[in-house]
Coordinates of C-alpha atoms and ligand atoms in Angstrom, one line a residue:
M1 CA 2.7 -18.8 9.2
S2 CA 5.6 -16.5 9.2
K3 CA 8.0 -16.8 12.1
E4 CA 8.4 -13.0 12.2
R5 CA 6.9 -10.9 14.9
V6 CA 7.3 -7.2 14.5
V7 CA 7.3 -4.6 17.3
V8 CA 7.3 -1.0 16.4
I9 CA 8.6 1.4 19.1
F10 CA 8.1 5.1 18.7
P11 CA 7.2 7.8 21.3
H12 CA 4.2 9.5 19.7
P13 CA 0.8 8.6 18.2
D14 CA 1.4 9.3 14.5
D15 CA 5.1 8.3 14.3
E16 CA 4.0 4.8 13.2
S17 CA 1.8 6.2 10.4
F18 CA 4.2 8.7 9.0
G19 CA 7.3 6.6 9.5
A20 CA 6.5 3.0 9.0
S21 CA 2.9 2.3 8.0
G22 CA 3.8 1.1 4.5
T23 CA 6.3 -1.4 5.9
I24 CA 3.8 -2.4 8.6
S25 CA 1.1 -3.0 5.9
K26 CA 3.5 -5.2 4.0
F27 CA 4.1 -7.3 7.1
R28 CA 0.4 -7.5 7.9
D29 CA -0.3 -8.7 4.3
E30 CA 2.2 -11.5 4.9
G31 CA 0.4 -12.5 8.1
V32 CA 3.1 -11.1 10.4
P33 CA 1.7 -9.9 13.7
V34 CA 2.6 -6.3 14.5
T35 CA 2.4 -4.5 17.8
Y36 CA 3.0 -0.8 18.3
L37 CA 4.6 0.1 21.6
C38 CA 3.7 3.8 21.8
G39 CA 5.8 5.8 24.3
T40 CA 3.5 8.7 25.1
L41 CA 0.1 10.2 24.3
G42 CA 1.7 13.1 22.5
E43 CA -0.2 15.3 24.9
M44 CA 2.2 18.2 24.6
G45 CA 1.8 18.5 20.9
R46 CA 1.2 22.0 19.5
N47 CA -1.3 21.0 16.9
M48 CA -4.9 21.0 18.2
G49 CA -6.7 20.2 14.9
N50 CA -7.7 22.6 12.1
P51 CA -10.2 23.9 12.7
V52 CA -9.2 23.6 16.3
F53 CA -11.1 21.0 18.2
A54 CA -8.8 20.1 21.1
N55 CA -7.1 21.9 23.9
R56 CA -4.3 21.2 26.3
E57 CA -6.6 19.2 28.6
T58 CA -8.4 17.2 25.9
L59 CA -5.6 16.6 23.4
S60 CA -4.4 13.3 25.0
S61 CA -7.8 11.7 24.8
F62 CA -8.2 12.8 21.2
R63 CA -4.8 11.4 20.4
K64 CA -5.6 8.1 22.1
K65 CA -8.7 7.7 19.9
E66 CA -6.8 8.7 16.8
L67 CA -4.2 6.1 17.5
A68 CA -6.9 3.5 18.0
E69 CA -8.3 4.4 14.6
A70 CA -4.9 4.3 12.9
A71 CA -4.3 0.9 14.5
K72 CA -7.6 -0.3 13.1
Q73 CA -6.6 0.9 9.6
L74 CA -3.3 -0.9 9.9
D75 CA -4.7 -3.9 11.6
I76 CA -2.1 -3.8 14.4
D77 CA -2.1 -4.1 18.2
V78 CA -1.2 -1.1 20.3
E79 CA 0.3 -1.0 23.8
M80 CA 0.9 2.3 25.6
L81 CA 4.2 2.6 27.4
G82 CA 2.9 5.3 29.7
Y83 CA 5.6 8.0 29.5
R84 CA 5.0 11.7 29.3
D85 CA 5.3 13.6 26.1
K86 CA 8.5 15.7 25.7
T87 CA 10.1 14.2 28.8
L88 CA 11.5 10.9 27.5
E89 CA 15.0 12.3 27.4
F90 CA 14.8 13.0 31.1
E91 CA 13.7 9.5 32.1
P92 CA 16.5 7.3 33.4
R93 CA 17.5 5.5 30.2
K94 CA 18.4 2.3 32.1
Q95 CA 14.9 2.0 33.5
V96 CA 13.3 2.7 30.1
A97 CA 15.6 0.1 28.5
E98 CA 14.6 -2.5 31.2
H99 CA 10.9 -1.7 30.6
L100 CA 11.4 -2.1 26.8
K101 CA 13.4 -5.3 27.2
E102 CA 10.6 -6.8 29.2
R103 CA 8.0 -6.0 26.5
I104 CA 10.3 -7.1 23.6
E105 CA 10.8 -10.4 25.3
A106 CA 7.2 -10.9 26.3
L107 CA 6.1 -10.2 22.7
G108 CA 8.8 -12.4 21.2
A109 CA 9.9 -9.7 18.7
T110 CA 12.1 -10.8 15.8
I111 CA 12.2 -7.4 14.2
I112 CA 12.0 -4.0 15.9
I113 CA 11.3 -0.7 14.1
T114 CA 12.4 2.4 15.9
H115 CA 14.1 5.8 15.4
Y116 CA 17.8 6.2 14.7
P117 CA 19.1 7.9 17.9
G118 CA 20.9 11.1 17.0
Y119 CA 19.2 11.3 13.6
A120 CA 15.5 11.4 14.5
V121 CA 15.1 15.2 14.9
H122 CA 13.2 15.2 18.2
P123 CA 14.6 14.5 21.7
D124 CA 11.8 11.9 22.4
H125 CA 12.6 10.1 19.2
D126 CA 16.4 10.0 20.0
A127 CA 15.9 9.0 23.6
L128 CA 13.5 6.1 22.9
G129 CA 15.6 4.8 20.0
A130 CA 18.7 4.8 22.2
A131 CA 16.8 2.9 25.0
V132 CA 15.7 0.3 22.4
I133 CA 19.4 -0.3 21.4
D134 CA 20.3 -0.6 25.1
A135 CA 17.4 -3.0 25.7
V136 CA 18.3 -5.3 22.8
E137 CA 22.1 -5.1 23.6
D138 CA 21.2 -6.4 27.0
M139 CA 19.6 -9.6 25.6
P140 CA 21.6 -12.8 24.9
E141 CA 22.9 -12.6 21.4
E142 CA 21.0 -15.5 20.1
N143 CA 17.7 -14.0 21.2
R144 CA 18.2 -10.5 19.8
P145 CA 15.7 -9.2 17.3
Q146 CA 16.9 -7.2 14.3
V147 CA 16.6 -3.5 15.0
W148 CA 15.5 -1.3 12.0
M149 CA 16.1 2.3 12.6
H150 CA 14.3 5.2 10.9
A151 CA 16.4 8.3 10.4
I152 CA 14.7 11.6 9.7
S153 CA 17.5 14.2 9.7
N154 CA 18.6 15.6 6.3
Q155 CA 22.1 14.9 7.5
S156 CA 21.6 11.2 7.9
E157 CA 22.7 9.9 4.5
Q158 CA 25.8 12.2 4.5
D159 CA 26.9 10.7 7.8
L160 CA 25.6 7.2 7.7
G161 CA 25.6 6.4 4.0
K162 CA 22.6 4.8 2.3
P163 CA 20.1 2.9 4.4
D164 CA 20.3 -0.9 3.8
I165 CA 16.5 -1.3 3.8
V166 CA 14.7 0.8 1.2
A167 CA 11.0 -0.1 0.7
D168 CA 8.8 1.3 -2.0
V169 CA 5.5 1.5 -0.2
R170 CA 3.4 2.7 -3.1
P171 CA 1.4 -0.6 -3.1
Y172 CA 0.3 0.3 0.5
W173 CA -0.2 4.1 -0.1
E174 CA -4.0 4.1 0.4
R175 CA -3.6 2.4 3.8
K176 CA -0.7 4.7 4.7
L177 CA -2.8 7.7 3.9
A178 CA -5.8 6.3 5.8
A179 CA -3.6 5.8 8.9
I180 CA -2.1 9.3 8.6
K181 CA -5.6 10.8 8.2
A182 CA -6.7 9.0 11.3
H183 CA -4.5 11.3 13.3
L184 CA -6.9 14.2 12.7
S185 CA -5.4 16.6 15.2
Q186 CA -1.9 16.2 13.7
A187 CA -2.4 15.6 10.0
D188 CA -3.7 18.9 8.8
G189 CA -0.4 20.0 7.2
M190 CA -0.1 16.7 5.5
M191 CA -3.6 16.9 4.2
S192 CA -3.2 20.3 2.6
L193 CA 0.0 19.0 1.0
I194 CA -1.9 16.0 -0.5
E195 CA -4.8 18.1 -1.7
D196 CA -2.5 20.7 -3.3
H197 CA -2.0 18.9 -6.6
D198 CA 0.1 21.6 -8.2
Q199 CA 2.8 21.0 -5.7
A200 CA 4.3 17.6 -6.6
S201 CA 5.8 17.9 -3.2
E202 CA 9.1 16.4 -2.4
Q203 CA 7.9 15.8 1.1
L204 CA 5.0 13.7 -0.2
E205 CA 7.3 11.7 -2.5
R206 CA 9.5 11.0 0.4
L207 CA 6.7 9.3 2.3
K208 CA 6.3 6.8 -0.6
T209 CA 9.6 5.2 0.3
E210 CA 10.4 4.0 3.8
R211 CA 14.1 3.6 4.7
F212 CA 15.7 1.9 7.6
Y213 CA 19.3 1.2 8.8
T214 CA 19.8 -2.2 10.5
Y215 CA 21.6 -1.7 13.7
K216 CA 24.9 -3.6 13.9
F217 CA 25.6 -5.0 17.4
Q218 CA 29.3 -5.3 18.4
Ligands
ZN1 ZN1 7.2 11.7 17.0

């Protein structure tokens, strides 16, 4: 048995599938337990399915079911953190960090996957990533898990250089696609991209590599 224990921390149902499901699949194949701590239910999302099947009131229950299905595809555990979508940046960061630290310690995380604060293109992504850093920084040095940060912004390589972890996730592509497809209400844009064979899309190619920056604690 591997000694690793991976905890993925993102704010929305589908962040795990788009951002890290290849890496998650690799860990699962190695027998590493993976838990997704999902910040919100993504209930303020603008996509309601295509054709539309959800509305503002029902979206959260659809997204919860979609996340359960994606978790089944990826063979991971999910815990909801219970925050409200699009409000994470307004939560007291210290409180969020304390909450996260409690869960990180309880789960015995050795590797955390989260967003790179400031380079994650969405205020919820930036806020939760920043709270993860605070949480881990607050732990005794010898107990700190590694923190792998997913940058999304086009500006990231210019500012930060190349990420130190670059994983070709083609071997896990089928599983990654299945996980993305599980997020039915959100995945429509992606699906048309995949079905549009003429367009050897850059966006699609990008999904076949997952890149992370390891956080360097002072
Ligand atoms: Zn997101």
